[in-house]
C-alpha positions as YAML, in Angstrom:
chain: A
units: angstrom
residues:
- id: 1
  name: MET
  ca: [0.00, 0.00, 0.00]
- id: 2
  name: GLU
  ca: [2.85, 2.37, 0.76]
- id: 3
  name: ILE
  ca: [4.36, 1.69, -2.66]
- id: 4
  name: LYS
  ca: [1.10, 2.61, -4.39]
- id: 5
  name: GLY
  ca: [0.93, 5.76, -2.36]
- id: 6
  name: ASP
  ca: [4.45, 6.73, -3.34]
- id: 7
  name: ASN
  ca: [3.69, 6.10, -7.00]
- id: 8
  name: ARG
  ca: [0.56, 8.23, -6.80]
- id: 9
  name: LYS
  ca: [2.51, 10.98, -5.06]
- id: 10
  name: THR
  ca: [5.23, 10.87, -7.73]
- id: 11
  name: GLN
  ca: [2.62, 11.08, -10.50]
- id: 12
  name: ASN
  ca: [1.00, 14.08, -8.84]
- id: 13
  name: ILE
  ca: [4.36, 15.83, -8.60]
- id: 14
  name: LYS
  ca: [5.09, 15.19, -12.29]
- id: 15
  name: ARG
  ca: [1.58, 16.34, -13.22]
- id: 16
  name: THR
  ca: [1.97, 19.54, -11.21]
- id: 17
  name: ARG
  ca: [5.34, 20.30, -12.80]
- id: 18
  name: LEU
  ca: [3.94, 19.67, -16.31]
- id: 19
  name: LEU
  ca: [0.93, 21.91, -15.71]
- id: 20
  name: LYS
  ca: [3.16, 24.64, -14.34]
- id: 21
  name: LYS
  ca: [5.60, 24.34, -17.25]
- id: 22
  name: CYS
  ca: [2.79, 24.73, -19.80]
- id: 23
  name: ASN
  ca: [1.03, 27.46, -17.76]
- id: 24
  name: ILE
  ca: [-2.12, 25.38, -17.47]
- id: 25
  name: GLU
  ca: [-4.44, 26.60, -14.74]
- id: 26
  name: GLU
  ca: [-7.86, 25.65, -16.08]
- id: 27
  name: LYS
  ca: [-9.50, 23.51, -18.76]
- id: 28
  name: GLU
  ca: [-9.58, 26.34, -21.31]
- id: 29
  name: ASN
  ca: [-5.82, 26.70, -21.00]
- id: 30
  name: LEU
  ca: [-5.42, 22.95, -21.48]
- id: 31
  name: ASP
  ca: [-7.33, 23.00, -24.79]
- id: 32
  name: GLN
  ca: [-5.23, 25.93, -25.96]
- id: 33
  name: VAL
  ca: [-1.98, 24.18, -25.10]
- id: 34
  name: ILE
  ca: [-3.11, 21.01, -26.90]
- id: 35
  name: GLU
  ca: [-3.87, 23.06, -30.04]
- id: 36
  name: GLU
  ca: [-0.48, 24.81, -29.85]
- id: 37
  name: LEU
  ca: [1.32, 21.49, -29.49]
- id: 38
  name: LYS
  ca: [-0.55, 20.11, -32.52]
- id: 39
  name: GLN
  ca: [0.58, 23.11, -34.56]
- id: 40
  name: LYS
  ca: [4.18, 22.65, -33.43]
- id: 41
  name: VAL
  ca: [4.08, 18.96, -34.38]
- id: 42
  name: SER
  ca: [2.63, 19.87, -37.80]
- id: 43
  name: ALA
  ca: [5.36, 22.49, -38.36]
- id: 44
  name: LYS
  ca: [8.08, 20.02, -37.39]
- id: 45
  name: THR
  ca: [6.60, 17.43, -39.75]
- id: 46
  name: GLN
  ca: [6.71, 19.87, -42.67]
- id: 47
  name: GLN
  ca: [10.25, 20.87, -41.76]
- id: 48
  name: LEU
  ca: [11.34, 17.22, -41.70]
- id: 49
  name: TYR
  ca: [9.64, 16.60, -45.06]
- id: 50
  name: ARG
  ca: [11.48, 19.54, -46.67]
- id: 51
  name: TYR
  ca: [14.77, 18.37, -45.17]
- id: 52
  name: ARG
  ca: [14.37, 14.84, -46.51]
- id: 53
  name: LYS
  ca: [13.36, 16.21, -49.91]
- id: 54
  name: ARG
  ca: [16.48, 18.43, -50.11]
- id: 55
  name: GLN
  ca: [18.64, 15.57, -48.88]
- id: 56
  name: ASN
  ca: [17.26, 13.29, -51.60]
- id: 57
  name: GLN
  ca: [17.87, 15.95, -54.28]
- id: 58
  name: TYR
  ca: [21.43, 16.46, -53.09]
- id: 59
  name: TYR
  ca: [22.06, 12.71, -53.14]
- id: 60
  name: GLN
  ca: [20.66, 12.33, -56.66]
- id: 61
  name: ASN
  ca: [22.65, 15.29, -58.04]
- id: 62
  name: ARG
  ca: [25.87, 13.98, -56.50]
- id: 63
  name: LEU
  ca: [25.18, 10.44, -57.71]
- id: 64
  name: PHE
  ca: [24.55, 11.74, -61.26]
- id: 65
  name: ARG
  ca: [27.95, 13.52, -61.27]
- id: 66
  name: ILE
  ca: [29.83, 10.53, -59.86]
- id: 67
  name: ASP
  ca: [28.12, 7.55, -61.51]
- id: 68
  name: SER
  ca: [25.35, 8.33, -64.00]
- id: 69
  name: LYS
  ca: [24.64, 4.65, -64.66]
- id: 70
  name: LYS
  ca: [23.98, 4.02, -60.99]
- id: 71
  name: PHE
  ca: [21.81, 7.14, -60.94]
- id: 72
  name: TYR
  ca: [19.61, 5.82, -63.76]
- id: 73
  name: ASN
  ca: [19.28, 2.48, -61.97]
- id: 74
  name: PHE
  ca: [18.36, 4.33, -58.79]
- id: 75
  name: LEU
  ca: [15.54, 6.16, -60.60]
- id: 76
  name: THR
  ca: [14.10, 3.05, -62.20]
- id: 77
  name: GLN
  ca: [14.34, 0.61, -59.31]
- id: 78
  name: THR
  ca: [11.09, 1.82, -57.68]
- id: 79
  name: TYR
  ca: [8.91, 2.21, -60.74]
- id: 80
  name: SER
  ca: [10.12, -0.67, -62.88]
- id: 81
  name: ASN
  ca: [6.59, -1.77, -63.87]
- id: 82
  name: MET
  ca: [5.99, -0.17, -67.26]
- id: 83
  name: GLU
  ca: [2.83, -2.04, -68.26]
- id: 84
  name: ASN
  ca: [0.89, 1.23, -68.50]
- id: 85
  name: ALA
  ca: [3.47, 3.22, -70.47]
- id: 86
  name: PRO
  ca: [2.07, 5.85, -72.88]
- id: 87
  name: GLY
  ca: [2.20, 5.33, -76.63]
- id: 88
  name: LYS
  ca: [5.03, 6.63, -78.79]
- id: 89
  name: GLU
  ca: [2.86, 9.21, -80.56]
- id: 90
  name: GLU
  ca: [1.50, 10.55, -77.26]
- id: 91
  name: VAL
  ca: [5.00, 10.92, -75.81]
- id: 92
  name: GLU
  ca: [6.35, 12.65, -78.92]
- id: 93
  name: ASN
  ca: [3.42, 15.09, -79.07]
- id: 94
  name: PHE
  ca: [3.92, 16.09, -75.44]
- id: 95
  name: TRP
  ca: [7.70, 16.53, -75.46]
- id: 96
  name: ARG
  ca: [7.78, 18.13, -78.92]
- id: 97
  name: LYS
  ca: [6.15, 21.20, -77.38]
- id: 98
  name: ILE
  ca: [9.20, 21.57, -75.12]
- id: 99
  name: TYR
  ca: [12.09, 20.15, -77.13]
- id: 100
  name: GLY
  ca: [10.85, 21.46, -80.48]
- id: 101
  name: LYS
  ca: [10.24, 25.02, -79.33]
- id: 102
  name: GLY
  ca: [12.97, 27.41, -80.43]
- id: 103
  name: VAL
  ca: [14.38, 29.99, -78.03]
- id: 104
  name: GLN
  ca: [15.73, 33.39, -79.00]
- id: 105
  name: TYR
  ca: [18.44, 34.82, -76.78]
- id: 106
  name: ASN
  ca: [19.38, 38.46, -76.38]
- id: 107
  name: GLY
  ca: [22.86, 38.64, -77.83]
- id: 108
  name: GLU
  ca: [23.08, 42.33, -76.99]
- id: 109
  name: ALA
  ca: [22.61, 41.89, -73.24]
- id: 110
  name: HIS
  ca: [24.76, 44.28, -71.20]
- id: 111
  name: TRP
  ca: [26.32, 41.52, -69.10]
- id: 112
  name: ILE
  ca: [27.72, 39.87, -72.24]
- id: 113
  name: LYS
  ca: [29.52, 43.07, -73.21]
- id: 114
  name: ASN
  ca: [30.83, 43.42, -69.64]
- id: 115
  name: GLN
  ca: [32.26, 39.90, -69.79]
- id: 116
  name: TYR
  ca: [34.01, 40.68, -73.07]
- id: 117
  name: GLN
  ca: [35.57, 43.77, -71.52]
- id: 118
  name: GLN
  ca: [36.60, 42.14, -68.23]
- id: 119
  name: ASN
  ca: [38.07, 38.97, -69.73]
- id: 120
  name: SER
  ca: [41.00, 39.33, -72.04]
- id: 121
  name: SER
  ca: [41.16, 37.11, -75.11]
- id: 122
  name: MET
  ca: [43.01, 33.82, -74.69]
- id: 123
  name: GLU
  ca: [45.83, 32.71, -76.93]
- id: 124
  name: TRP
  ca: [44.83, 29.60, -78.82]
- id: 125
  name: SER
  ca: [47.18, 26.69, -79.45]
- id: 126
  name: GLN
  ca: [46.61, 23.54, -81.46]
- id: 127
  name: VAL
  ca: [45.13, 20.53, -79.63]
- id: 128
  name: CYS
  ca: [47.52, 17.60, -79.29]
- id: 129
  name: ASP
  ca: [47.13, 13.98, -78.21]
- id: 130
  name: LYS
  ca: [48.25, 14.87, -74.66]
- id: 131
  name: ASP
  ca: [45.35, 17.32, -74.37]
- id: 132
  name: VAL
  ca: [42.93, 14.59, -75.39]
- id: 133
  name: ALA
  ca: [44.41, 12.17, -72.86]
- id: 134
  name: GLU
  ca: [44.13, 14.80, -70.10]
- id: 135
  name: ALA
  ca: [40.50, 15.52, -71.00]
- id: 136
  name: LEU
  ca: [39.74, 11.80, -70.83]
- id: 137
  name: ARG
  ca: [41.53, 11.27, -67.54]
- id: 138
  name: THR
  ca: [38.78, 12.78, -65.37]
- id: 139
  name: THR
  ca: [35.87, 11.13, -67.20]
- id: 140
  name: LEU
  ca: [33.90, 8.12, -65.95]
- id: 141
  name: ASN
  ca: [34.73, 4.90, -67.78]
- id: 142
  name: TRP
  ca: [31.18, 3.67, -68.31]
- id: 143
  name: LYS
  ca: [29.20, 6.88, -68.43]
- id: 144
  name: ALA
  ca: [26.18, 6.38, -70.70]
- id: 145
  name: PRO
  ca: [27.21, 7.32, -74.27]
- id: 146
  name: GLY
  ca: [25.12, 8.92, -77.01]
- id: 147
  name: GLU
  ca: [24.43, 7.73, -80.54]
- id: 148
  name: ASP
  ca: [28.10, 6.83, -81.06]
- id: 149
  name: GLN
  ca: [27.78, 4.11, -78.36]
- id: 150
  name: ILE
  ca: [31.47, 4.61, -77.51]
- id: 151
  name: ALA
  ca: [32.24, 4.44, -73.81]
- id: 152
  name: ASN
  ca: [35.03, 6.57, -72.33]
- id: 153
  name: PHE
  ca: [36.82, 3.38, -71.30]
- id: 154
  name: TRP
  ca: [37.67, 2.53, -74.91]
- id: 155
  name: LEU
  ca: [38.81, 6.06, -75.72]
- id: 156
  name: LYS
  ca: [41.16, 5.90, -72.73]
- id: 157
  name: GLN
  ca: [42.58, 2.51, -73.67]
- id: 158
  name: LEU
  ca: [42.91, 3.07, -77.44]
- id: 159
  name: THR
  ca: [45.60, 5.73, -77.13]
- id: 160
  name: ALA
  ca: [46.49, 5.42, -80.83]
- id: 161
  name: THR
  ca: [43.25, 7.26, -81.64]
- id: 162
  name: HIS
  ca: [44.15, 10.33, -79.56]
- id: 163
  name: LYS
  ca: [46.13, 12.02, -82.32]
- id: 164
  name: HIS
  ca: [43.25, 11.52, -84.76]
- id: 165
  name: ILE
  ca: [40.76, 12.91, -82.24]
- id: 166
  name: ALA
  ca: [43.05, 15.92, -81.72]
- id: 167
  name: ALA
  ca: [43.17, 16.50, -85.49]
- id: 168
  name: LEU
  ca: [39.36, 16.35, -85.61]
- id: 169
  name: PHE
  ca: [39.08, 18.92, -82.81]
- id: 170
  name: ASN
  ca: [41.53, 21.27, -84.52]
- id: 171
  name: LYS
  ca: [39.54, 21.06, -87.73]
- id: 172
  name: LEU
  ca: [36.31, 21.85, -85.94]
- id: 173
  name: ILE
  ca: [37.89, 24.86, -84.24]
- id: 174
  name: ASP
  ca: [39.53, 26.19, -87.41]
- id: 175
  name: GLU
  ca: [36.32, 25.87, -89.44]
- id: 176
  name: ASP
  ca: [34.21, 27.16, -86.53]
- id: 177
  name: GLN
  ca: [31.48, 24.67, -87.36]
- id: 178
  name: ILE
  ca: [29.92, 21.83, -85.41]
- id: 179
  name: PRO
  ca: [28.42, 18.94, -87.42]
- id: 180
  name: GLU
  ca: [24.94, 17.80, -86.41]
- id: 181
  name: TRP
  ca: [26.08, 14.26, -85.57]
- id: 182
  name: LEU
  ca: [28.41, 15.60, -82.89]
- id: 183
  name: THR
  ca: [25.60, 17.16, -80.88]
- id: 184
  name: ALA
  ca: [22.92, 14.55, -81.58]
- id: 185
  name: GLY
  ca: [21.84, 12.99, -78.29]
- id: 186
  name: VAL
  ca: [19.78, 10.01, -77.17]
- id: 187
  name: THR
  ca: [17.02, 10.96, -74.72]
- id: 188
  name: PHE
  ca: [15.76, 8.47, -72.15]
- id: 189
  name: LEU
  ca: [12.52, 9.06, -70.25]
- id: 190
  name: ILE
  ca: [12.79, 7.96, -66.62]
- id: 191
  name: PRO
  ca: [9.47, 7.61, -64.71]
- id: 192
  name: LYS
  ca: [9.20, 9.95, -61.71]
- id: 193
  name: ASN
  ca: [6.23, 8.27, -60.00]
- id: 194
  name: GLU
  ca: [3.80, 5.39, -60.31]
- id: 195
  name: ASN
  ca: [1.54, 7.23, -62.76]
- id: 196
  name: THR
  ca: [3.41, 6.04, -65.85]
- id: 197
  name: GLU
  ca: [0.46, 6.58, -68.20]
- id: 198
  name: ASN
  ca: [1.00, 10.36, -68.33]
- id: 199
  name: PRO
  ca: [3.99, 11.51, -70.48]
- id: 200
  name: LYS
  ca: [4.61, 14.50, -68.20]
- id: 201
  name: ASN
  ca: [5.49, 12.18, -65.31]
- id: 202
  name: TYR
  ca: [8.84, 11.31, -66.85]
- id: 203
  name: ARG
  ca: [12.27, 12.86, -66.40]
- id: 204
  name: PRO
  ca: [14.10, 13.30, -69.74]
- id: 205
  name: VAL
  ca: [17.83, 12.49, -69.64]
- id: 206
  name: THR
  ca: [19.83, 13.14, -72.82]
- id: 207
  name: CYS
  ca: [23.13, 11.36, -73.45]
- id: 208
  name: LEU
  ca: [25.49, 13.13, -75.86]
- id: 209
  name: PRO
  ca: [28.33, 11.48, -77.80]
- id: 210
  name: THR
  ca: [31.44, 10.96, -75.68]
- id: 211
  name: ILE
  ca: [33.52, 12.74, -78.35]
- id: 212
  name: TYR
  ca: [31.48, 15.89, -77.85]
- id: 213
  name: ILE
  ca: [32.01, 15.68, -74.08]
- id: 214
  name: GLN
  ca: [35.78, 15.51, -74.63]
- id: 215
  name: TYR
  ca: [35.57, 18.45, -77.03]
- id: 216
  name: THR
  ca: [33.92, 20.64, -74.39]
- id: 217
  name: ASN
  ca: [36.41, 19.49, -71.72]
- id: 218
  name: LEU
  ca: [39.40, 20.98, -73.54]
...
C-alpha cells in the first residue's frame, strides 16, 4: 500500500510540474496548449519533409555527377513496372512542345559586353594527343554514351586514336562549325512516379556522344 501511495505521489508531482511548465491553470488553458502542441508537431513534420526532400535531391545530383549509370538504376528501381506506359505518338506530341520550341536569346545583353571587356582574349594553341588524354583522364569509364555508343573506357585505352581525335578537334575549331552528328543525343525518359500513363510524369535524360564531351572538356 505504501508503494502505491508513493507512485501516486510521484505522478501528482510530475503532473503539477507539467501543468506549471505549460502554464495550465484551467480547462480552457489545457485546450489551448493542446492546439499549440498540434501546430508545433505539424510544423516540425513539414520541416522534416522539406529536409528529406532536399537531402534526396542532393544525393541524386551527387550520384549523377559521380556515376550516372547508378543514378539511372536508382531512378528506375522503384517504378520498374511499365505495363501502363504511354504510346510513342502521345509521348512525342507532349515533349515536342518543349524540345521542339525554339528559343531566342538576347545577344546584346549588357552583361555579355561586360564579360568581353573584363576577360582578355586567350591565346589559342593547337590541340595535341596529350590534351585529349588529359580531358579523358577525369571522365567516368562507363558513363552512358550517345548515338556513337562509344564508352570513355575505350577512348582511354585506345591511345592510338588520340592524335586523330586531336586532329578532328583542330579542324572543328579552325572551321568554326559543329556537325549535327556531334551534338545529336539520345534521350531516355525515366518515370518519376507510379503514374506512368502520363507523359509529363517522366524525367528526360539526354546522353550526348562521348567525343562531344571531350571536345567541351578541352
